[in-house]
GROMACS .gro file of C-alpha atoms in nm:
model
  369
    1MET     CA    1   1.851   0.754  -0.114
    2ASN     CA    2   1.593   1.016  -0.188
    3LEU     CA    3   1.226   1.018  -0.119
    4ILE     CA    4   0.925   1.221  -0.209
    5THR     CA    5   0.735   1.301   0.110
    6LYS     CA    6   0.450   1.520  -0.015
    7PRO     CA    7   0.118   1.369   0.097
    8THR     CA    8  -0.091   1.431  -0.211
    9TRP     CA    9  -0.458   1.341  -0.204
   10VAL     CA   10  -0.696   1.283  -0.492
   11LEU     CA   11  -1.009   1.447  -0.355
   12PRO     CA   12  -1.327   1.603  -0.499
   13PHE     CA   13  -1.296   1.973  -0.553
   14PHE     CA   14  -1.529   2.067  -0.272
   15PHE     CA   15  -1.286   1.911  -0.021
   16PHE     CA   16  -0.986   2.097  -0.160
   17LEU     CA   17  -1.003   2.418   0.043
   18PHE     CA   18  -1.051   2.226   0.366
   19PHE     CA   19  -0.744   2.021   0.313
   20PHE     CA   20  -0.542   2.296   0.170
   21SER     CA   21  -0.572   2.490   0.498
   22THR     CA   22  -0.435   2.195   0.697
   23MET     CA   23  -0.164   2.059   0.464
   24VAL     CA   24   0.196   2.023   0.583
   25SER     CA   25   0.419   2.282   0.438
   26ILE     CA   26   0.641   2.102   0.182
   27THR     CA   27   0.878   2.213  -0.084
   28ILE     CA   28   1.038   2.010  -0.363
   29SER     CA   29   1.406   2.079  -0.377
   30TYR     CA   30   1.504   1.892  -0.686
   31CYS     CA   31   1.440   1.586  -0.903
   32VAL     CA   32   1.732   1.346  -0.920
   33SER     CA   33   1.674   1.248  -1.278
   34GLU     CA   34   1.831   1.468  -1.550
   35ASP     CA   35   1.562   1.364  -1.795
   36ASN     CA   36   1.274   1.570  -1.652
   37ASN     CA   37   1.068   1.547  -1.973
   38ASN     CA   38   0.976   1.183  -1.926
   39LEU     CA   39   0.988   1.124  -1.553
   40CYS     CA   40   0.720   1.262  -1.313
   41CYS     CA   41   0.926   1.548  -1.164
   42ASN     CA   42   0.722   1.805  -0.976
   43ASN     CA   43   0.391   1.644  -1.086
   44ASN     CA   44   0.113   1.457  -0.912
   45VAL     CA   45   0.164   1.101  -1.019
   46TYR     CA   46  -0.165   0.992  -0.849
   47GLU     CA   47  -0.391   1.179  -1.092
   48GLY     CA   48  -0.442   1.012  -1.425
   49SER     CA   49  -0.615   0.719  -1.603
   50TRP     CA   50  -0.549   0.361  -1.709
   51VAL     CA   51  -0.440   0.300  -2.066
   52LEU     CA   52  -0.382  -0.025  -2.255
   53ASP     CA   53  -0.020  -0.113  -2.314
   54ASP     CA   54   0.074  -0.437  -2.494
   55SER     CA   55   0.418  -0.433  -2.318
   56TYR     CA   56   0.244  -0.515  -1.989
   57PRO     CA   57   0.240  -0.711  -1.754
   58LEU     CA   58   0.589  -0.633  -1.623
   59TYR     CA   59   0.655  -1.004  -1.555
   60ASP     CA   60   0.494  -1.350  -1.609
   61SER     CA   61   0.324  -1.458  -1.285
   62LYS     CA   62   0.404  -1.823  -1.367
   63THR     CA   63   0.772  -1.747  -1.311
   64CYS     CA   64   0.736  -1.583  -0.974
   65PRO     CA   65   0.780  -1.814  -0.672
   66PHE     CA   66   0.634  -1.578  -0.423
   67ILE     CA   67   0.264  -1.558  -0.504
   68ARG     CA   68   0.022  -1.702  -0.249
   69LYS     CA   69  -0.283  -1.897  -0.362
   70GLU     CA   70  -0.512  -1.612  -0.260
   71PHE     CA   71  -0.366  -1.377  -0.526
   72ASP     CA   72  -0.250  -1.610  -0.814
   73CYS     CA   73  -0.545  -1.545  -1.048
   74GLN     CA   74  -0.401  -1.697  -1.363
   75LYS     CA   75  -0.300  -2.013  -1.181
   76TYR     CA   76  -0.648  -2.053  -1.051
   77GLY     CA   77  -0.825  -2.019  -1.384
   78ARG     CA   78  -0.896  -1.655  -1.456
   79PRO     CA   79  -0.977  -1.673  -1.828
   80ASP     CA   80  -0.927  -1.309  -1.928
   81HIS     CA   81  -0.592  -1.139  -1.968
   82ILE     CA   82  -0.675  -0.781  -2.057
   83TYR     CA   83  -0.669  -0.669  -1.693
   84LEU     CA   84  -0.295  -0.739  -1.706
   85LYS     CA   85  -0.240  -0.500  -1.999
   86TYR     CA   86  -0.325  -0.169  -1.832
   87ARG     CA   87  -0.065   0.089  -1.749
   88TRP     CA   88  -0.116   0.390  -1.516
   89GLN     CA   89  -0.077   0.714  -1.706
   90PRO     CA   90  -0.048   1.030  -1.490
   91ASN     CA   91  -0.203   1.339  -1.642
   92ASP     CA   92   0.107   1.545  -1.672
   93CYS     CA   93   0.404   1.310  -1.706
   94ASP     CA   94   0.517   0.959  -1.798
   95LEU     CA   95   0.556   0.712  -1.509
   96PRO     CA   96   0.901   0.543  -1.542
   97ARG     CA   97   0.892   0.170  -1.591
   98PHE     CA   98   0.981  -0.033  -1.291
   99ASP     CA   99   1.348  -0.128  -1.309
  100GLY     CA  100   1.415  -0.403  -1.059
  101GLY     CA  101   1.787  -0.402  -1.126
  102ASP     CA  102   1.813  -0.028  -1.062
  103PHE     CA  103   1.598  -0.060  -0.747
  104LEU     CA  104   1.834  -0.331  -0.618
  105LYS     CA  105   2.127  -0.094  -0.672
  106ILE     CA  106   1.946   0.187  -0.489
  107LEU     CA  107   1.865  -0.049  -0.200
  108LYS     CA  108   2.209  -0.229  -0.185
  109GLY     CA  109   2.289  -0.304   0.180
  110LYS     CA  110   1.942  -0.181   0.287
  111LYS     CA  111   1.637  -0.333   0.454
  112ILE     CA  112   1.291  -0.255   0.326
  113MET     CA  113   0.988  -0.358   0.535
  114PHE     CA  114   0.616  -0.372   0.457
  115ILE     CA  115   0.412  -0.349   0.782
  116GLY     CA  116   0.036  -0.431   0.785
  117ASP     CA  117  -0.232  -0.684   0.704
  118SER     CA  118  -0.301  -0.901   0.396
  119ILE     CA  119  -0.310  -0.600   0.172
  120SER     CA  120   0.056  -0.542   0.277
  121LEU     CA  121   0.123  -0.910   0.201
  122ASP     CA  122  -0.030  -0.861  -0.140
  123HIS     CA  123   0.182  -0.547  -0.196
  124PHE     CA  124   0.499  -0.723  -0.063
  125GLU     CA  125   0.456  -1.022  -0.298
  126SER     CA  126   0.404  -0.795  -0.601
  127PHE     CA  127   0.727  -0.616  -0.510
  128LEU     CA  128   0.910  -0.951  -0.482
  129CYS     CA  129   0.786  -1.056  -0.824
  130LEU     CA  130   0.903  -0.738  -0.983
  131ILE     CA  131   1.248  -0.773  -0.823
  132HIS     CA  132   1.268  -1.146  -0.900
  133SER     CA  133   1.198  -1.083  -1.272
  134ALA     CA  134   1.500  -0.854  -1.293
  135ILE     CA  135   1.770  -1.088  -1.145
  136PRO     CA  136   1.963  -1.385  -1.296
  137PHE     CA  137   1.785  -1.713  -1.260
  138ASP     CA  138   2.069  -1.851  -1.040
  139SER     CA  139   2.076  -1.567  -0.794
  140GLU     CA  140   2.082  -1.679  -0.433
  141ILE     CA  141   1.761  -1.601  -0.244
  142ILE     CA  142   1.732  -1.673   0.129
  143ARG     CA  143   1.392  -1.706   0.296
  144GLU     CA  144   1.359  -1.659   0.675
  145THR     CA  145   1.073  -1.641   0.918
  146ASN     CA  146   1.094  -1.516   1.274
  147GLY     CA  147   0.765  -1.465   1.454
  148SER     CA  148   0.570  -1.191   1.281
  149VAL     CA  149   0.853  -1.114   1.037
  150SER     CA  150   0.906  -1.286   0.699
  151SER     CA  151   1.228  -1.200   0.509
  152ILE     CA  152   1.340  -1.253   0.160
  153ILE     CA  153   1.715  -1.178   0.115
  154PHE     CA  154   1.863  -1.119  -0.222
  155LYS     CA  155   2.208  -1.219  -0.108
  156HIS     CA  156   2.420  -1.095  -0.405
  157TYR     CA  157   2.258  -0.752  -0.376
  158GLU     CA  158   2.262  -0.740   0.005
  159VAL     CA  159   1.896  -0.640   0.000
  160SER     CA  160   1.643  -0.766   0.254
  161VAL     CA  161   1.275  -0.728   0.177
  162MET     CA  162   1.062  -0.799   0.483
  163LEU     CA  163   0.699  -0.833   0.586
  164TYR     CA  164   0.585  -0.755   0.939
  165SER     CA  165   0.234  -0.886   0.992
  166SER     CA  166   0.021  -0.647   1.197
  167HIS     CA  167  -0.350  -0.598   1.145
  168TYR     CA  168  -0.373  -0.276   1.346
  169LEU     CA  169  -0.010  -0.150   1.390
  170VAL     CA  170  -0.097  -0.105   1.763
  171ASP     CA  171  -0.087  -0.402   1.994
  172ILE     CA  172  -0.323  -0.684   2.083
  173VAL     CA  173  -0.228  -0.827   2.427
  174GLU     CA  174  -0.355  -1.147   2.588
  175GLU     CA  175  -0.473  -1.056   2.941
  176ALA     CA  176  -0.684  -1.231   3.208
  177ILE     CA  177  -0.999  -1.080   3.061
  178GLY     CA  178  -0.909  -1.194   2.711
  179ARG     CA  179  -0.748  -1.036   2.405
  180VAL     CA  180  -0.720  -0.659   2.438
  181LEU     CA  181  -0.666  -0.417   2.150
  182LYS     CA  182  -0.461  -0.141   2.305
  183LEU     CA  183  -0.502   0.181   2.111
  184ASP     CA  184  -0.211   0.356   2.281
  185SER     CA  185   0.043   0.073   2.282
  186LEU     CA  186   0.288   0.003   1.999
  187ASN     CA  187   0.566  -0.245   2.067
  188GLY     CA  188   0.671  -0.335   1.715
  189GLY     CA  189   0.863  -0.010   1.678
  190ASP     CA  190   1.191  -0.152   1.807
  191VAL     CA  191   1.209  -0.378   1.499
  192TRP     CA  192   1.089  -0.108   1.263
  193LYS     CA  193   1.363   0.137   1.364
  194GLU     CA  194   1.626  -0.099   1.228
  195MET     CA  195   1.490  -0.067   0.866
  196ASP     CA  196   1.592   0.177   0.590
  197VAL     CA  197   1.251   0.198   0.421
  198LEU     CA  198   0.916   0.138   0.599
  199ILE     CA  199   0.588   0.100   0.414
  200PHE     CA  200   0.296   0.100   0.660
  201ASN     CA  201  -0.067   0.000   0.601
  202THR     CA  202  -0.372  -0.058   0.823
  203TRP     CA  203  -0.745  -0.037   0.769
  204LEU     CA  204  -0.894  -0.367   0.655
  205TRP     CA  205  -0.943  -0.517   1.002
  206TRP     CA  206  -1.080  -0.218   1.185
  207TYR     CA  207  -1.442  -0.308   1.098
  208ARG     CA  208  -1.405  -0.682   1.159
  209SER     CA  209  -1.653  -0.815   1.414
  210GLY     CA  210  -1.784  -1.156   1.542
  211GLU     CA  211  -1.567  -1.461   1.495
  212THR     CA  212  -1.323  -1.292   1.266
  213GLN     CA  213  -1.245  -1.008   1.512
  214PRO     CA  214  -0.906  -1.095   1.677
  215TRP     CA  215  -0.973  -0.905   2.001
  216ASP     CA  216  -1.227  -0.924   2.281
  217TYR     CA  217  -1.192  -0.580   2.441
  218VAL     CA  218  -1.046  -0.245   2.334
  219GLN     CA  219  -0.844  -0.028   2.564
  220ASP     CA  220  -0.864   0.347   2.523
  221GLY     CA  221  -0.640   0.515   2.783
  222ASP     CA  222  -0.754   0.381   3.116
  223MET     CA  223  -1.091   0.262   2.982
  224ILE     CA  224  -1.149  -0.104   2.897
  225LEU     CA  225  -1.443  -0.119   2.653
  226LYS     CA  226  -1.638  -0.410   2.496
  227ASP     CA  227  -1.646  -0.203   2.175
  228MET     CA  228  -1.635   0.154   2.049
  229ASP     CA  229  -1.690   0.349   1.727
  230ARG     CA  230  -1.453   0.184   1.487
  231MET     CA  231  -1.363   0.502   1.293
  232GLU     CA  232  -1.278   0.666   1.623
  233ALA     CA  233  -1.072   0.366   1.722
  234PHE     CA  234  -0.891   0.379   1.391
  235GLN     CA  235  -0.804   0.742   1.440
  236LYS     CA  236  -0.672   0.677   1.789
  237GLY     CA  237  -0.463   0.382   1.672
  238LEU     CA  238  -0.316   0.580   1.385
  239THR     CA  239  -0.237   0.872   1.622
  240THR     CA  240  -0.039   0.632   1.839
  241TRP     CA  241   0.157   0.525   1.526
  242ALA     CA  242   0.204   0.892   1.431
  243LYS     CA  243   0.352   0.969   1.779
  244TRP     CA  244   0.589   0.678   1.725
  245VAL     CA  245   0.712   0.828   1.399
  246ASN     CA  246   0.760   1.168   1.556
  247THR     CA  247   0.960   1.036   1.854
  248SER     CA  248   1.142   0.726   1.717
  249VAL     CA  249   1.222   0.756   1.346
  250ASP     CA  250   1.572   0.869   1.259
  251ILE     CA  251   1.515   1.049   0.932
  252GLU     CA  252   1.886   1.041   0.850
  253LYS     CA  253   1.855   0.666   0.824
  254THR     CA  254   1.491   0.566   0.769
  255ARG     CA  255   1.233   0.669   0.505
  256VAL     CA  256   0.867   0.631   0.599
  257ILE     CA  257   0.585   0.566   0.352
  258PHE     CA  258   0.215   0.502   0.429
  259GLN     CA  259   0.025   0.307   0.175
  260GLY     CA  260  -0.310   0.477   0.117
  261ILE     CA  261  -0.649   0.312   0.176
  262SER     CA  262  -0.701   0.015  -0.061
  263PRO     CA  263  -1.057   0.005  -0.197
  264SER     CA  264  -1.292  -0.286  -0.249
  265HIS     CA  265  -1.557  -0.338  -0.516
  266TYR     CA  266  -1.888  -0.486  -0.387
  267LYS     CA  267  -2.120  -0.206  -0.494
  268GLY     CA  268  -2.175  -0.180  -0.866
  269SER     CA  269  -2.363   0.145  -0.825
  270GLU     CA  270  -2.025   0.304  -0.760
  271TRP     CA  271  -1.922   0.235  -1.120
  272GLY     CA  272  -2.260   0.279  -1.283
  273GLU     CA  273  -2.395  -0.075  -1.253
  274PRO     CA  274  -2.645  -0.061  -0.964
  275LYS     CA  275  -2.755  -0.426  -1.003
  276VAL     CA  276  -2.403  -0.560  -0.969
  277THR     CA  277  -2.304  -0.684  -0.618
  278ASN     CA  278  -1.938  -0.775  -0.669
  279CYS     CA  279  -1.638  -0.760  -0.906
  280GLY     CA  280  -1.690  -1.114  -1.041
  281ASN     CA  281  -1.765  -1.027  -1.402
  282GLU     CA  282  -1.551  -0.720  -1.430
  283THR     CA  283  -1.281  -0.732  -1.699
  284GLU     CA  284  -1.202  -0.362  -1.760
  285PRO     CA  285  -1.124  -0.054  -1.552
  286VAL     CA  286  -1.348   0.243  -1.516
  287SER     CA  287  -1.269   0.465  -1.809
  288GLY     CA  288  -1.133   0.815  -1.750
  289SER     CA  289  -1.007   0.963  -1.419
  290ILE     CA  290  -1.324   0.990  -1.212
  291TYR     CA  291  -1.476   0.720  -0.990
  292ASN     CA  292  -1.837   0.796  -0.902
  293GLY     CA  293  -1.827   0.622  -0.562
  294PRO     CA  294  -1.720   0.806  -0.249
  295LEU     CA  295  -1.367   0.803  -0.115
  296PRO     CA  296  -1.336   0.577   0.190
  297LYS     CA  297  -1.395   0.756   0.515
  298ALA     CA  298  -1.071   0.610   0.642
  299LEU     CA  299  -0.881   0.815   0.390
  300PHE     CA  300  -0.990   1.134   0.556
  301VAL     CA  301  -0.889   1.006   0.897
  302LEU     CA  302  -0.550   0.902   0.752
  303THR     CA  303  -0.483   1.236   0.590
  304ASP     CA  304  -0.575   1.422   0.907
  305VAL     CA  305  -0.335   1.208   1.113
  306LEU     CA  306  -0.059   1.245   0.862
  307ASN     CA  307  -0.086   1.619   0.896
  308GLN     CA  308   0.000   1.585   1.265
  309ILE     CA  309   0.338   1.422   1.190
  310GLU     CA  310   0.635   1.651   1.203
  311LYS     CA  311   0.878   1.425   1.030
  312PRO     CA  312   0.865   1.346   0.657
  313VAL     CA  313   0.619   1.074   0.559
  314HIS     CA  314   0.510   1.004   0.205
  315LEU     CA  315   0.153   0.904   0.135
  316LEU     CA  316   0.147   0.642  -0.138
  317ASN     CA  317  -0.196   0.768  -0.248
  318ILE     CA  318  -0.323   0.470  -0.441
  319THR     CA  319  -0.691   0.501  -0.342
  320THR     CA  320  -0.856   0.662  -0.641
  321LEU     CA  321  -0.636   0.498  -0.907
  322SER     CA  322  -0.722   0.164  -0.747
  323GLN     CA  323  -1.095   0.248  -0.728
  324LEU     CA  324  -1.082   0.269  -1.107
  325ARG     CA  325  -0.968  -0.094  -1.121
  326LYS     CA  326  -1.288  -0.282  -1.045
  327ASP     CA  327  -1.138  -0.554  -1.270
  328GLY     CA  328  -0.820  -0.609  -1.071
  329HIS     CA  329  -0.939  -0.840  -0.794
  330PRO     CA  330  -0.917  -1.215  -0.769
  331SER     CA  331  -1.296  -1.251  -0.748
  332LYS     CA  332  -1.347  -1.631  -0.756
  333TYR     CA  333  -1.008  -1.709  -0.916
  334ASN     CA  334  -0.823  -1.810  -0.601
  335ALA     CA  335  -0.761  -2.143  -0.427
  336PHE     CA  336  -1.069  -2.101  -0.203
  337LYS     CA  337  -1.310  -2.017  -0.489
  338GLY     CA  338  -1.456  -1.750  -0.263
  339MET     CA  339  -1.556  -1.406  -0.401
  340ASP     CA  340  -1.273  -1.173  -0.319
  341CYS     CA  341  -1.318  -0.810  -0.429
  342THR     CA  342  -1.081  -0.677  -0.162
  343HIS     CA  343  -0.736  -0.812  -0.248
  344TRP     CA  344  -0.561  -0.785  -0.590
  345CYS     CA  345  -0.439  -1.024  -0.851
  346ILE     CA  346  -0.066  -1.075  -0.892
  347ALA     CA  347   0.046  -0.972  -1.150
  348GLY     CA  348  -0.182  -0.671  -1.163
  349VAL     CA  349  -0.272  -0.347  -0.995
  350GLN     CA  350  -0.025  -0.367  -0.711
  351ASP     CA  351   0.264  -0.370  -0.959
  352THR     CA  352   0.164  -0.007  -1.029
  353TRP     CA  353   0.165   0.068  -0.657
  354ASN     CA  354   0.529  -0.051  -0.667
  355GLN     CA  355   0.606   0.160  -0.970
  356LEU     CA  356   0.487   0.456  -0.768
  357LEU     CA  357   0.693   0.340  -0.477
  358TYR     CA  358   0.991   0.330  -0.711
  359VAL     CA  359   0.929   0.685  -0.823
  360ALA     CA  360   0.891   0.802  -0.461
  361ILE     CA  361   1.225   0.647  -0.355
  362ASN     CA  362   1.424   0.707  -0.674
  363ASN     CA  363   1.335   1.035  -0.832
  364TYR     CA  364   1.267   1.298  -0.571
  365ASN     CA  365   1.413   1.477  -0.276
  366ILE     CA  366   1.172   1.668  -0.048
  367THR     CA  367   1.248   1.910   0.229
  368ILE     CA  368   1.003   2.019   0.495
  369SER     CA  369   0.989   2.401   0.537
   0.00000   0.00000   0.00000
């Protein structure tokens, strides 16, 4: 199984030289596909634009049994359908269509795990829908839940797709003083090491406060603090994860992917509509390749930490292409009728994330020099 590991970032030009000086040295050794004219070999698949394609969506959400009520926009009354018809078109190549049957062959006998928060859940369910649409209707599917781990096993193909729920990747421990977020403690790694493909994500919960914050104190080394700068905490937590990758991942067995920072759409000024305060009435993407709003600060922290990792990690750099999709969120079309411009409709944008995951696993081999 081959994997692209080049952490490519879609950044404004004035940041280019800074990041160029700190990028991990990476060489592309070959592209597995013989048809290099159509597949994205040796090209940046994360730079491009959204184009209408009547052959989309890749599946009918009504036939997928895995979509939670938070993400099932069509079921909960979204009246428009154009948002389902957009395909990601990289600037210099054609992104291969997701082939669930082929993916199952690649992953035969393997375990793939998504690790993170509700954005990972969203991503996981999109992946399951894409795979489910490619298998015979009578295929045996086994569902299992064990603590923080949910598993879907496609028995005939010997493929396990798993979700490990973790808001921060690092640990929250119940102690005498209360719930403590430990920035230098990571106990989930024993389970992760058993996997063949790992897709990590964290960011959404780092700025949670008040009643929704799931910890009472944060521990930084020997210091127990009531709070600290959240971006600094994010950086320290990610660094703990990066150390785990460096010391614990067997690169002969396990491929590591980090899903980039998923954007939200609550500021219309970022897409040229300053009076708009959410995504509720958005039905089309931003045209072209440029999003006027800033990149999330968390992306700069993430790229800095990724550069500290000695072992190959691929950045699934979905931030900018997802920023362009102000139309892709559930908004009020979910079971709770609340305005959600953070998660994504299924079917929808996250299917493209999984197309890019498919490219990363299937079409490239990268060596670190």
